[in-house]
Short mmCIF file of C-alpha atoms in Angstrom, two decimals:
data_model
loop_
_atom_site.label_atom_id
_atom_site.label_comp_id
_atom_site.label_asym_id
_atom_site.label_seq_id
_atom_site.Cartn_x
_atom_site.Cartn_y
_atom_site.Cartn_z
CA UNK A 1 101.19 34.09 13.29
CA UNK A 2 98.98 30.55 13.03
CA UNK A 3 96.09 32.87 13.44
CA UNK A 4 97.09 34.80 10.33
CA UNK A 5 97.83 32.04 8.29
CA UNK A 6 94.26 30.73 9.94
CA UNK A 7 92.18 33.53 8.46
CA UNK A 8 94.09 33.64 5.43
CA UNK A 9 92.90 29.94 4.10
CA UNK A 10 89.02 30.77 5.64
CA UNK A 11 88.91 33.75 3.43
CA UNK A 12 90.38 31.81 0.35
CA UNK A 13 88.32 29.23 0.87
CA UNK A 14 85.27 31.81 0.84
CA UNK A 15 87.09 33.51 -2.15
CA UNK A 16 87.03 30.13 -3.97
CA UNK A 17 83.64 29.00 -2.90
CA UNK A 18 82.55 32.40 -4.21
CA UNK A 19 84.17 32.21 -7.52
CA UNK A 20 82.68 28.65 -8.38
CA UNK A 21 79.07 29.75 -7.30
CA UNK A 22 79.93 32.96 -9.73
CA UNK A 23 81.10 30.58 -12.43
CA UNK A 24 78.69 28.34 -12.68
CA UNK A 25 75.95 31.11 -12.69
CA UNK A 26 76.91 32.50 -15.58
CA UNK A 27 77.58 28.96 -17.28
CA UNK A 28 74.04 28.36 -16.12
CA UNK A 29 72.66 31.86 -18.04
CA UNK A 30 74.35 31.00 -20.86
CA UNK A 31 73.71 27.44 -21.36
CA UNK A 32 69.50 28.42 -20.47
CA UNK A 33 70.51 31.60 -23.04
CA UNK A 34 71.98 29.03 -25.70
CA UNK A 35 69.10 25.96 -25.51
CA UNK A 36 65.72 25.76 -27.30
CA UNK A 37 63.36 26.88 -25.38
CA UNK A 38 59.19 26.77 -26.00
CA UNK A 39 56.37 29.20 -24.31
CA UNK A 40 53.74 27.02 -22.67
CA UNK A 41 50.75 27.59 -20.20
CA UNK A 42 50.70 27.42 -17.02
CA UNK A 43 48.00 27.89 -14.50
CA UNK A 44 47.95 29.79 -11.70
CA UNK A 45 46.01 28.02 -9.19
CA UNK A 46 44.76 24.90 -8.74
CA UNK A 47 42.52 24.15 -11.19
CA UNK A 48 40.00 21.11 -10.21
CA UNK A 49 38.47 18.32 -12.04
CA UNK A 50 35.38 19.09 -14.22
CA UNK A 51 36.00 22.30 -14.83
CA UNK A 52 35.47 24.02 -18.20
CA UNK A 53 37.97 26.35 -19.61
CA UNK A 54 36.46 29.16 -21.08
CA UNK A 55 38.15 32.27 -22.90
CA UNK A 56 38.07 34.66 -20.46
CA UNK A 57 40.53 32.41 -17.95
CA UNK A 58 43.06 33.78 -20.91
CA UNK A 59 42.16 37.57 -20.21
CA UNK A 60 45.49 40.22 -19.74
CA UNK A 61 44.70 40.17 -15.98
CA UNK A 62 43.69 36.46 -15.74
CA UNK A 63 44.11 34.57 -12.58
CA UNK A 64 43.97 31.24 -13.92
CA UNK A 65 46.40 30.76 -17.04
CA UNK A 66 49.38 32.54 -17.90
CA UNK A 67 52.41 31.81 -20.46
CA UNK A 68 55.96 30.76 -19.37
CA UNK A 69 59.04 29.94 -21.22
CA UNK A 70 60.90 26.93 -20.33
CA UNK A 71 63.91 25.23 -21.80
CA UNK A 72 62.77 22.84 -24.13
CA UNK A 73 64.62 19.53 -22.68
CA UNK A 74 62.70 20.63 -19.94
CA UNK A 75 59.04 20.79 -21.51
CA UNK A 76 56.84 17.78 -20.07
CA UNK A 77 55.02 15.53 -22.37
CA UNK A 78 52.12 16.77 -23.72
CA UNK A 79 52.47 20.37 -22.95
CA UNK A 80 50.29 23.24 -24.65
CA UNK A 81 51.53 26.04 -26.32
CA UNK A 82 48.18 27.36 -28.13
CA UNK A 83 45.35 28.38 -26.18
CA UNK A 84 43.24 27.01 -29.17
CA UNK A 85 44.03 23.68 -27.84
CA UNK A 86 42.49 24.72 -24.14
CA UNK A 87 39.12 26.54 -24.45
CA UNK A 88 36.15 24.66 -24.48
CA UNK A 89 38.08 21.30 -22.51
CA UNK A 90 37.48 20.19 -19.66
CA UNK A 91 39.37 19.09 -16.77
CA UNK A 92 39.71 15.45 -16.23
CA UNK A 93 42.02 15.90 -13.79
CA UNK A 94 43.47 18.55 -11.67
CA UNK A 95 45.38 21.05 -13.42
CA UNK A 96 48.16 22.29 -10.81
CA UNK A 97 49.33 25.71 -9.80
CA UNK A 98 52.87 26.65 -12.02
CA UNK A 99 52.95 23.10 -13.63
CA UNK A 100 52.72 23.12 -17.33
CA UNK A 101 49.64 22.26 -18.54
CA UNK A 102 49.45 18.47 -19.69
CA UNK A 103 47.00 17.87 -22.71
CA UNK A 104 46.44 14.20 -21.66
CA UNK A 105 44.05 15.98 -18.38
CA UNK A 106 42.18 17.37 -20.43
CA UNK A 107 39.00 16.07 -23.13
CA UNK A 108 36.15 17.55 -25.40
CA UNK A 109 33.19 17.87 -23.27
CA UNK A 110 31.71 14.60 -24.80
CA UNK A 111 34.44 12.67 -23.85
CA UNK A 112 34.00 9.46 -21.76
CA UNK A 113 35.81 11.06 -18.58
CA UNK A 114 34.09 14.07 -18.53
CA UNK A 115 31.13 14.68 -15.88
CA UNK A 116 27.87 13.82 -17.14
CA UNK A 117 26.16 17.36 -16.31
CA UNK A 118 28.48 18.50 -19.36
CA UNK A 119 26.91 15.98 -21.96
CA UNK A 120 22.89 17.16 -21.30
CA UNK A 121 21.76 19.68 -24.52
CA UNK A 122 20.26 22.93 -23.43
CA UNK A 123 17.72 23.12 -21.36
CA UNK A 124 17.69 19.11 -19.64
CA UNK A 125 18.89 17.73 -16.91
CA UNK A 126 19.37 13.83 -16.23
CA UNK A 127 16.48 12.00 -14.19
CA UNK A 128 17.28 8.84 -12.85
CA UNK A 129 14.64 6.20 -13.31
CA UNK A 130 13.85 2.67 -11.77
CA UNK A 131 14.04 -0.03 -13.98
CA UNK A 132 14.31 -2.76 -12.56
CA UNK A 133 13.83 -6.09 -14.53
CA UNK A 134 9.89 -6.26 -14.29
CA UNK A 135 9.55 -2.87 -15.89
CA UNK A 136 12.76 -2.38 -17.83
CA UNK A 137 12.76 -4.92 -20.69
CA UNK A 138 15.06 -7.25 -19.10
CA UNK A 139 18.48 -5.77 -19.15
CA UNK A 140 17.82 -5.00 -22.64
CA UNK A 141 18.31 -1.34 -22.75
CA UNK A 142 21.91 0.47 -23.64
CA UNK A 143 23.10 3.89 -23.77
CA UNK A 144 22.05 5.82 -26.10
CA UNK A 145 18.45 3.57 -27.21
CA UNK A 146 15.16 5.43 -26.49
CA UNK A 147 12.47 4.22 -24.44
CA UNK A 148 8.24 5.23 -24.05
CA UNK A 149 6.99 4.77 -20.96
CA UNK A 150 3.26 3.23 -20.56
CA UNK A 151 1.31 4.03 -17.11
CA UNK A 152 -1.27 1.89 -16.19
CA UNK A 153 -4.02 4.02 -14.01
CA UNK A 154 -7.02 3.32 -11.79
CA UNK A 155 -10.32 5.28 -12.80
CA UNK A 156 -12.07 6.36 -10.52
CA UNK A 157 -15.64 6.33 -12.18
CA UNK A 158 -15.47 2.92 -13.56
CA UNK A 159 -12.96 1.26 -10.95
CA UNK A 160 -10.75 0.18 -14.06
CA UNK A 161 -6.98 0.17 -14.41
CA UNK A 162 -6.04 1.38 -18.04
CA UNK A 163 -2.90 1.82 -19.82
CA UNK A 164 -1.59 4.76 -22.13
CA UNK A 165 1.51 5.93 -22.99
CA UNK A 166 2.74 8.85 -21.48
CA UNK A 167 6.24 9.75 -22.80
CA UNK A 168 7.71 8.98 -26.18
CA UNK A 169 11.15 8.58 -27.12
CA UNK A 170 13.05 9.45 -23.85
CA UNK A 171 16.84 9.29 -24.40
CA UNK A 172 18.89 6.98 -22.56
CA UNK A 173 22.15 8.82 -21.29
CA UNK A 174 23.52 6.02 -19.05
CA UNK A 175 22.47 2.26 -17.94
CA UNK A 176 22.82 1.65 -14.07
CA UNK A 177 24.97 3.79 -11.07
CA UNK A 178 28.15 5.50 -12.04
CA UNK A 179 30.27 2.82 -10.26
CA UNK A 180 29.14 0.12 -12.71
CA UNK A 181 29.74 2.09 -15.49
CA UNK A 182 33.18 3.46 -14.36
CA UNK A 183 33.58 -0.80 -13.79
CA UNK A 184 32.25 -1.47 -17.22
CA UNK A 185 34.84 1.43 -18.70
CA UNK A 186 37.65 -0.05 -17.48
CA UNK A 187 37.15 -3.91 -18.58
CA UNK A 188 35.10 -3.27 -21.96
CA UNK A 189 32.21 -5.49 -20.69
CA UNK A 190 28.55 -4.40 -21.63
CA UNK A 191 26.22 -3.76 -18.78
CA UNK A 192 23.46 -5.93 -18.59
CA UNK A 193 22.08 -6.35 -15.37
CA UNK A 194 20.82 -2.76 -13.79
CA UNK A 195 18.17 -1.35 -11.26
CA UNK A 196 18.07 1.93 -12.76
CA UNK A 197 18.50 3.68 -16.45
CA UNK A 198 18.94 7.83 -16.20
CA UNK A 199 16.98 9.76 -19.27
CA UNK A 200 17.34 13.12 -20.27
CA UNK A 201 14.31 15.17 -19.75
CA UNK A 202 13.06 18.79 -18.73
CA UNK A 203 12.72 19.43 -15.32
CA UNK A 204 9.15 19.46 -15.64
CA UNK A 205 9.56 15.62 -17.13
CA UNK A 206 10.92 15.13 -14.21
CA UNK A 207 8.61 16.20 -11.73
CA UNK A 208 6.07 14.11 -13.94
CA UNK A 209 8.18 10.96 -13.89
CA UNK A 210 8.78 11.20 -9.96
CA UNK A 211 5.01 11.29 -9.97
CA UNK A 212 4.67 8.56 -11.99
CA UNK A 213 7.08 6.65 -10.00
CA UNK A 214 5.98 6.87 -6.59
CA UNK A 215 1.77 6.55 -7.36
CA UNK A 216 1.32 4.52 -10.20
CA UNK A 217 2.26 1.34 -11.87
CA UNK A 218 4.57 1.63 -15.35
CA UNK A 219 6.82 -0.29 -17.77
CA UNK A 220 9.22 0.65 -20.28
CA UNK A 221 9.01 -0.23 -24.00
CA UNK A 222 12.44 -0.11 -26.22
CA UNK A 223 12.03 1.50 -29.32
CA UNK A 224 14.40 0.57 -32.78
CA UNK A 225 17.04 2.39 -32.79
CA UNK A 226 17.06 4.61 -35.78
CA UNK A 227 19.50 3.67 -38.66
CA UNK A 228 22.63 5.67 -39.15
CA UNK A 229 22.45 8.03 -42.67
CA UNK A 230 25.98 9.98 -42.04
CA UNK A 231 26.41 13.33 -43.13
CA UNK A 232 26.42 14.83 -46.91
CA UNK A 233 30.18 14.93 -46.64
CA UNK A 234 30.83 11.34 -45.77
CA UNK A 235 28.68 10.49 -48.94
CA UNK A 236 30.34 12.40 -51.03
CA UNK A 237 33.68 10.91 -49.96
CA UNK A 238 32.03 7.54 -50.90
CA UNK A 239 31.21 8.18 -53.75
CA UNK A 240 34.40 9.66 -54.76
CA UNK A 241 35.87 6.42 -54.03
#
């Protein structure tokens, strides 16, 4: 008889257990059914830092974004719901596989965070050049001034050493090693003290300059900067006003 009245509380225990889980299922549906919810992205793999998002990652049969609908309460901060706001960005950080896309990872590819092989125009690439104080007017140069670049070389007929210029108007793209910059970032102080300057150039500058460089003798000159006109629009606006 005790074994009866044994089984008989197991299985209403089970019976209850079963009802509660059943309950609160369907108070689940319905409260998910009931909320706000938005559609954000989402990728689906890993998707690593310095990477650019291009259009096609949004194709039908994508593999590396898709949509999801989530209950709004449950939306993370800067979450994207327009794929507008995506292509063209680059990754600052990684994005991760089935977490919703955070905006703050994520910057125009001239942004300060982004990998410098993004910033170079068509058709360049970044050469890293020595410029140490005795050839690289003192500490003087920033990002974004221009520099020309005088040779001095030997003749061999008359045994002289003379001097021309043999680039104009280089562009300076960063001042000293990525560690003092990321340094400099991150306190606000100018760098003045470097070893190096990188310039954007062709690749066949860059053969050139690595000539240059390793059998010659050469210092840097620092042009003006040139003076900023703004655009047509900006003038009109001040004008206006």
């Amino acid at each position: 008889m005790k074994k009866v009245y044994l089984i008989a509380v197991v299985v209403a225990i089970i019976a209850g257990f079963a009802t509660y889980m059943f309950a609160s299922e369907i108070d689940k549906k319905t409260t998910i059914k009931d909320a706000d919810t938005v559609v954000v992205y989402v990728p689906l793999q890993d998707i690593p830092k310095n990477t650019k998002i291009t259009e096609d990652m949004f194709a039908e049969d994508s593999v590396y974004f898709t949509q999801k609908t989530v209950v709004a309460a449950d939306a993370t901060p800067n979450y994207v719901t327009d794929k507008a706001d995506l292509i063209n960005k680059i990754t600052i950080d990684t994005l991760y596989k089935n977490e919703q896309v955070n905006s703050a990872r994520l910057q125009d590819a001239d942004g300060e965070d982004v990998a410098l092989s993004y910033k170079l125009a068509d058709g360049k690439v970044a050469y890293a050049l020595n410029a140490a104080s005795t050839n690289g007017v003192d500490g003087f140069i920033t990002e974004g001034d221009t520099v020309d670049i005088i040779v001095s070389r030997k003749d061999e007929e008359s045994k002289q050493t003379k001097s021309e210029i043999a680039y104009k108007g280089l562009k300076i793209i960063r001042v000293s090693d990525n560690a003092t910059n990321t340094s400099a970032s991150k306190s606000g102080a100018a760098i003045t003290s470097y070893n190096t300057i990188t310039v954007e150039v062709t690749k066949e500058q860059a053969l050139e300059l690595s000539d240059i460089e390793q059998n010659y003798s050469f210092k840097l000159i620092l042009n003006q900067r040139e003076k900023f006109e703004g655009t047509q629009a900006d003038e009109q606006q001040s004008d206006a006003q």
